[in-house]
Amino acid sequence: MFNAGALVLAAVLTASPTNKADADLDGDGTREHLTLEVAKPGAFRLTVGTSITEGELPGVRGITVLDLDSSDKQREVLVHGESRFRLFRQEGTALREVPLPPGVPSASGNGILLCDVPMSDGWARRDKYLYDAKQPGFTEVPQELYAVGRDLPPPGWVSLQQTPGSKDVVTLAGPENALSLHAFKPDFADRDGGWYLAGLARKSEDALGWVSARELRKKVSVDDGAMLGAIVVLPELYASGARSKVATSFPLLRTRQDDAEPVAKLRAGSTVTLLATDGTWYLIQSETRLLGWARAGALSALKKAPVPDKRAQLSTLQHRLRAAMPKPTASGDWRPDAAGLILENEYASTLDTYHFCPDGRVVLEFLVDDYKKHGTWTLDRDTLKLAFTRETKQLGVGEPIGPPEGVEGVRQYRETTPHEATLAETQTLDWNEVLEDVKTPSSSYKPRRGNPSCR
């Protein structure tokens, strides 16, 4: 259904409608004279050469000639009304109407029709359709999310949730906080429902959450104590806002799945906006205001591509870890934390402790001699890659006080001295294996409460 090579920038129709025009509609090399008459209020008569058609359309304003698909050598006539449009093409000596989807249409000859549909919250949803000249007709390209780009004051205290409909709250927005609405996710079971991906406008915080459209439209109490007592959790998505040019064409996918269908294919040379990221996937807005997802690895197709957000990556790892763990039994159980992650690995009477910090640093801590390895972590799909460049430890001074030679155990000294050296070691952790391990009753990997230390 999707012709990835055909996508170019779609331009909004800017030509003013007129009552007369000359154009070759059927591609035979002869220009026909077009006229539009208002037969009576709410009705029109369209004449193309000797072909005539009549119809109804409130507030008739004129016609424009457009080319939906430059490959078929035909052009179409768009009749403008007050808030509706009707589309016709010439077939032989007759004018045939092509049913239009709702909204204000725009096209640029690449077989794509964009329609802007006004929404009740003061913005326009952009729908995408592929034109089939053989039917003729339009097929919608499904989208998970729609670009919004509007600041809106909340009606009182509202909560931004981690995922649509969840009880986990990322942050609270009060009447003094304007919300910046980035994207809209429709609720197909509720015509007037849906969810906005939003953040606090004009704030340095870039945590994003979801708020229902219905919640934004109703009056709520400023003193909603239940909402103010909500447990705040890490967001699923962080705002980015970076803009970059496309060096090599690549697709935007409908969902965060590698086999998802494309929403659009970005044109080399176009400018895109990175709206949000979970560290692994980026939500990207094209020049034509279409939204889709691309893996962080695809950012190599952008000029001056930003480095994936480590905070978002670490947040995603913690969310997955929390979901894999047995259900909590007490309020003191471990929860994802913005400060980072401490992960213990106990095996063969030994305990290794990983400290992952949101700035990309990592420390591997051993029990013996206060021994630590320092370095950085990167996430490649489901693999954590650790690169250690420095080690610190306490070296014993003088004679050991036990255990004696030939006896197993940690040798102890009355005095120690700090020691530091450079390293060039690498290690990998398969996060899927970690998740499988924490599901077992006697797991080796366990998260630990507290703030990691990566100094």
mmCIF file of N, CA and C in Angstrom, residues 295-360:
data_model
loop_
_atom_site.group_PDB
_atom_site.id
_atom_site.type_symbol
_atom_site.label_atom_id
_atom_site.label_comp_id
_atom_site.label_asym_id
_atom_site.label_seq_id
_atom_site.Cartn_x
_atom_site.Cartn_y
_atom_site.Cartn_z
ATOM 1 N N ARG A 295 14.435 3.982 15.270
ATOM 2 C CA ARG A 295 15.387 3.543 16.286
ATOM 3 C C ARG A 295 16.547 4.541 16.388
ATOM 4 N N ALA A 296 17.171 4.568 17.561
ATOM 5 C CA ALA A 296 18.299 5.475 17.761
ATOM 6 C C ALA A 296 19.390 5.225 16.725
ATOM 7 N N GLY A 297 19.536 3.972 16.293
ATOM 8 C CA GLY A 297 20.545 3.656 15.288
ATOM 9 C C GLY A 297 20.307 4.340 13.960
ATOM 10 N N ALA A 298 19.040 4.676 13.667
ATOM 11 C CA ALA A 298 18.714 5.343 12.405
ATOM 12 C C ALA A 298 19.142 6.799 12.406
ATOM 13 N N LEU A 299 19.523 7.353 13.571
ATOM 14 C CA LEU A 299 19.918 8.754 13.634
ATOM 15 C C LEU A 299 21.216 9.021 12.883
ATOM 16 N N SER A 300 21.917 7.958 12.502
ATOM 17 C CA SER A 300 23.113 8.147 11.673
ATOM 18 C C SER A 300 22.745 8.723 10.314
ATOM 19 N N ALA A 301 21.454 8.619 9.936
ATOM 20 C CA ALA A 301 20.988 9.188 8.676
ATOM 21 C C ALA A 301 20.722 10.686 8.795
ATOM 22 N N LEU A 302 20.904 11.255 9.999
ATOM 23 C CA LEU A 302 20.721 12.681 10.213
ATOM 24 C C LEU A 302 22.070 13.374 10.288
ATOM 25 N N LYS A 303 22.139 14.608 9.808
ATOM 26 C CA LYS A 303 23.348 15.399 9.941
ATOM 27 C C LYS A 303 23.441 15.918 11.373
ATOM 28 N N LYS A 304 24.632 15.775 11.979
ATOM 29 C CA LYS A 304 24.837 16.188 13.370
ATOM 30 C C LYS A 304 23.794 15.549 14.281
ATOM 31 N N ALA A 305 23.627 14.246 14.139
ATOM 32 C CA ALA A 305 22.632 13.526 14.947
ATOM 33 C C ALA A 305 23.000 13.598 16.422
ATOM 34 N N PRO A 306 22.015 13.850 17.292
ATOM 35 C CA PRO A 306 22.301 13.909 18.729
ATOM 36 C C PRO A 306 22.590 12.529 19.298
ATOM 37 N N VAL A 307 23.327 12.524 20.399
ATOM 38 C CA VAL A 307 23.611 11.265 21.090
ATOM 39 C C VAL A 307 22.340 10.804 21.803
ATOM 40 N N PRO A 308 21.992 9.514 21.737
ATOM 41 C CA PRO A 308 20.794 9.032 22.444
ATOM 42 C C PRO A 308 20.807 9.420 23.913
ATOM 43 N N ASP A 309 19.664 9.782 24.428
ATOM 44 C CA ASP A 309 19.526 10.260 25.791
ATOM 45 C C ASP A 309 19.765 9.115 26.774
ATOM 46 N N LYS A 310 20.854 9.209 27.546
ATOM 47 C CA LYS A 310 21.192 8.150 28.503
ATOM 48 C C LYS A 310 20.139 8.022 29.591
ATOM 49 N N ARG A 311 19.569 9.177 30.021
ATOM 50 C CA ARG A 311 18.542 9.110 31.058
ATOM 51 C C ARG A 311 17.355 8.289 30.581
ATOM 52 N N ALA A 312 16.968 8.523 29.325
ATOM 53 C CA ALA A 312 15.833 7.791 28.778
ATOM 54 C C ALA A 312 16.153 6.308 28.640
ATOM 55 N N GLN A 313 17.378 5.993 28.206
ATOM 56 C CA GLN A 313 17.771 4.590 28.080
ATOM 57 C C GLN A 313 17.750 3.896 29.439
ATOM 58 N N LEU A 314 18.309 4.563 30.448
ATOM 59 C CA LEU A 314 18.343 3.967 31.777
ATOM 60 C C LEU A 314 16.942 3.838 32.357
ATOM 61 N N SER A 315 16.090 4.809 32.063
ATOM 62 C CA SER A 315 14.703 4.740 32.507
ATOM 63 C C SER A 315 14.005 3.534 31.892
ATOM 64 N N THR A 316 14.234 3.319 30.595
ATOM 65 C CA THR A 316 13.627 2.179 29.903
ATOM 66 C C THR A 316 14.107 0.857 30.497
ATOM 67 N N LEU A 317 15.409 0.738 30.770
ATOM 68 C CA LEU A 317 15.947 -0.484 31.369
ATOM 69 C C LEU A 317 15.299 -0.749 32.732
ATOM 70 N N GLN A 318 15.112 0.314 33.517
ATOM 71 C CA GLN A 318 14.512 0.148 34.841
ATOM 72 C C GLN A 318 13.037 -0.234 34.743
ATOM 73 N N HIS A 319 12.309 0.363 33.798
ATOM 74 C CA HIS A 319 10.904 -0.002 33.609
ATOM 75 C C HIS A 319 10.768 -1.484 33.278
ATOM 76 N N ARG A 320 11.633 -1.956 32.375
ATOM 77 C CA ARG A 320 11.572 -3.365 31.985
ATOM 78 C C ARG A 320 11.935 -4.270 33.159
ATOM 79 N N LEU A 321 12.906 -3.834 33.961
ATOM 80 C CA LEU A 321 13.314 -4.608 35.135
ATOM 81 C C LEU A 321 12.170 -4.693 36.139
ATOM 82 N N ARG A 322 11.516 -3.574 36.384
ATOM 83 C CA ARG A 322 10.392 -3.542 37.328
ATOM 84 C C ARG A 322 9.258 -4.453 36.860
ATOM 85 N N ALA A 323 8.979 -4.429 35.543
ATOM 86 C CA ALA A 323 7.888 -5.243 35.003
ATOM 87 C C ALA A 323 8.192 -6.733 35.102
ATOM 88 N N ALA A 324 9.477 -7.104 35.049
ATOM 89 C CA ALA A 324 9.852 -8.524 35.085
ATOM 90 C C ALA A 324 9.900 -9.082 36.496
ATOM 91 N N MET A 325 10.027 -8.207 37.482
ATOM 92 C CA MET A 325 10.153 -8.663 38.870
ATOM 93 C C MET A 325 8.823 -9.165 39.412
ATOM 94 N N PRO A 326 8.861 -10.046 40.411
ATOM 95 C CA PRO A 326 7.611 -10.452 41.078
ATOM 96 C C PRO A 326 6.912 -9.233 41.651
ATOM 97 N N LYS A 327 5.603 -9.334 41.815
ATOM 98 C CA LYS A 327 4.834 -8.196 42.314
ATOM 99 C C LYS A 327 5.339 -7.785 43.691
ATOM 100 N N PRO A 328 5.442 -6.460 43.929
ATOM 101 C CA PRO A 328 5.975 -5.990 45.219
ATOM 102 C C PRO A 328 5.111 -6.440 46.381
ATOM 103 N N THR A 329 5.773 -6.695 47.499
ATOM 104 C CA THR A 329 5.063 -7.159 48.700
ATOM 105 C C THR A 329 5.040 -6.098 49.788
ATOM 106 N N ALA A 330 5.829 -5.031 49.623
ATOM 107 C CA ALA A 330 5.870 -3.984 50.635
ATOM 108 C C ALA A 330 6.208 -2.668 49.970
ATOM 109 N N SER A 331 5.876 -1.574 50.651
ATOM 110 C CA SER A 331 6.114 -0.248 50.096
ATOM 111 C C SER A 331 7.595 0.045 49.954
ATOM 112 N N GLY A 332 8.427 -0.700 50.648
ATOM 113 C CA GLY A 332 9.857 -0.452 50.599
ATOM 114 C C GLY A 332 10.559 -1.164 49.458
ATOM 115 N N ASP A 333 9.832 -1.881 48.616
ATOM 116 C CA ASP A 333 10.441 -2.576 47.496
ATOM 117 C C ASP A 333 11.065 -1.582 46.518
ATOM 118 N N TRP A 334 12.008 -2.089 45.728
ATOM 119 C CA TRP A 334 12.733 -1.247 44.778
ATOM 120 C C TRP A 334 11.798 -0.687 43.707
ATOM 121 N N ARG A 335 12.037 0.568 43.334
ATOM 122 C CA ARG A 335 11.325 1.220 42.237
ATOM 123 C C ARG A 335 12.338 1.941 41.350
ATOM 124 N N PRO A 336 12.049 2.107 40.060
ATOM 125 C CA PRO A 336 12.932 2.891 39.187
ATOM 126 C C PRO A 336 13.165 4.280 39.766
ATOM 127 N N ASP A 337 14.372 4.783 39.578
ATOM 128 C CA ASP A 337 14.749 6.056 40.188
ATOM 129 C C ASP A 337 15.532 6.893 39.173
ATOM 130 N N ALA A 338 15.252 8.189 39.135
ATOM 131 C CA ALA A 338 15.937 9.081 38.202
ATOM 132 C C ALA A 338 17.426 9.195 38.518
ATOM 133 N N ALA A 339 17.831 8.878 39.769
ATOM 134 C CA ALA A 339 19.242 8.970 40.151
ATOM 135 C C ALA A 339 20.080 7.880 39.500
ATOM 136 N N GLY A 340 19.444 6.811 39.021
ATOM 137 C CA GLY A 340 20.175 5.728 38.389
ATOM 138 C C GLY A 340 19.810 4.378 38.966
ATOM 139 N N LEU A 341 20.624 3.372 38.649
ATOM 140 C CA LEU A 341 20.319 1.989 39.014
ATOM 141 C C LEU A 341 21.521 1.332 39.666
ATOM 142 N N ILE A 342 21.268 0.654 40.797
ATOM 143 C CA ILE A 342 22.271 -0.215 41.413
ATOM 144 C C ILE A 342 21.807 -1.653 41.199
ATOM 145 N N LEU A 343 22.603 -2.439 40.506
ATOM 146 C CA LEU A 343 22.245 -3.820 40.179
ATOM 147 C C LEU A 343 23.278 -4.764 40.776
ATOM 148 N N GLU A 344 22.816 -5.680 41.638
ATOM 149 C CA GLU A 344 23.707 -6.660 42.267
ATOM 150 C C GLU A 344 23.669 -7.975 41.495
ATOM 151 N N ASN A 345 24.816 -8.621 41.435
ATOM 152 C CA ASN A 345 24.911 -9.941 40.820
ATOM 153 C C ASN A 345 25.650 -10.853 41.792
ATOM 154 N N GLU A 346 24.900 -11.765 42.416
ATOM 155 C CA GLU A 346 25.471 -12.661 43.421
ATOM 156 C C GLU A 346 25.641 -14.050 42.823
ATOM 157 N N TYR A 347 26.871 -14.559 42.885
ATOM 158 C CA TYR A 347 27.149 -15.889 42.342
ATOM 159 C C TYR A 347 28.386 -16.461 43.032
ATOM 160 N N ALA A 348 28.355 -17.770 43.303
ATOM 161 C CA ALA A 348 29.502 -18.503 43.886
ATOM 162 C C ALA A 348 30.102 -17.763 45.081
ATOM 163 N N SER A 349 29.223 -17.342 46.002
ATOM 164 C CA SER A 349 29.637 -16.654 47.231
ATOM 165 C C SER A 349 30.342 -15.326 46.954
ATOM 166 N N THR A 350 30.136 -14.773 45.790
ATOM 167 C CA THR A 350 30.736 -13.491 45.408
ATOM 168 C C THR A 350 29.624 -12.523 45.044
ATOM 169 N N LEU A 351 29.838 -11.246 45.309
ATOM 170 C CA LEU A 351 28.846 -10.235 45.002
ATOM 171 C C LEU A 351 29.498 -9.109 44.199
ATOM 172 N N ASP A 352 29.023 -8.945 42.951
ATOM 173 C CA ASP A 352 29.440 -7.817 42.121
ATOM 174 C C ASP A 352 28.292 -6.811 42.101
ATOM 175 N N THR A 353 28.618 -5.547 42.196
ATOM 176 C CA THR A 353 27.585 -4.510 42.215
ATOM 177 C C THR A 353 27.863 -3.495 41.123
ATOM 178 N N TYR A 354 26.878 -3.339 40.213
ATOM 179 C CA TYR A 354 26.988 -2.375 39.121
ATOM 180 C C TYR A 354 26.252 -1.097 39.505
ATOM 181 N N HIS A 355 26.910 0.039 39.338
ATOM 182 C CA HIS A 355 26.296 1.344 39.564
ATOM 183 C C HIS A 355 26.152 2.036 38.205
ATOM 184 N N PHE A 356 24.905 2.161 37.716
ATOM 185 C CA PHE A 356 24.652 2.812 36.432
ATOM 186 C C PHE A 356 24.105 4.210 36.684
ATOM 187 N N CYS A 357 24.796 5.214 36.168
ATOM 188 C CA CYS A 357 24.372 6.601 36.360
ATOM 189 C C CYS A 357 23.787 7.156 35.055
ATOM 190 N N PRO A 358 22.841 8.111 35.173
ATOM 191 C CA PRO A 358 22.142 8.622 33.977
ATOM 192 C C PRO A 358 23.006 9.478 33.059
ATOM 193 N N ASP A 359 24.248 9.775 33.464
ATOM 194 C CA ASP A 359 25.136 10.535 32.569
ATOM 195 C C ASP A 359 26.027 9.617 31.742
ATOM 196 N N GLY A 360 25.809 8.292 31.840
ATOM 197 C CA GLY A 360 26.570 7.339 31.032
ATOM 198 C C GLY A 360 27.755 6.716 31.732
#
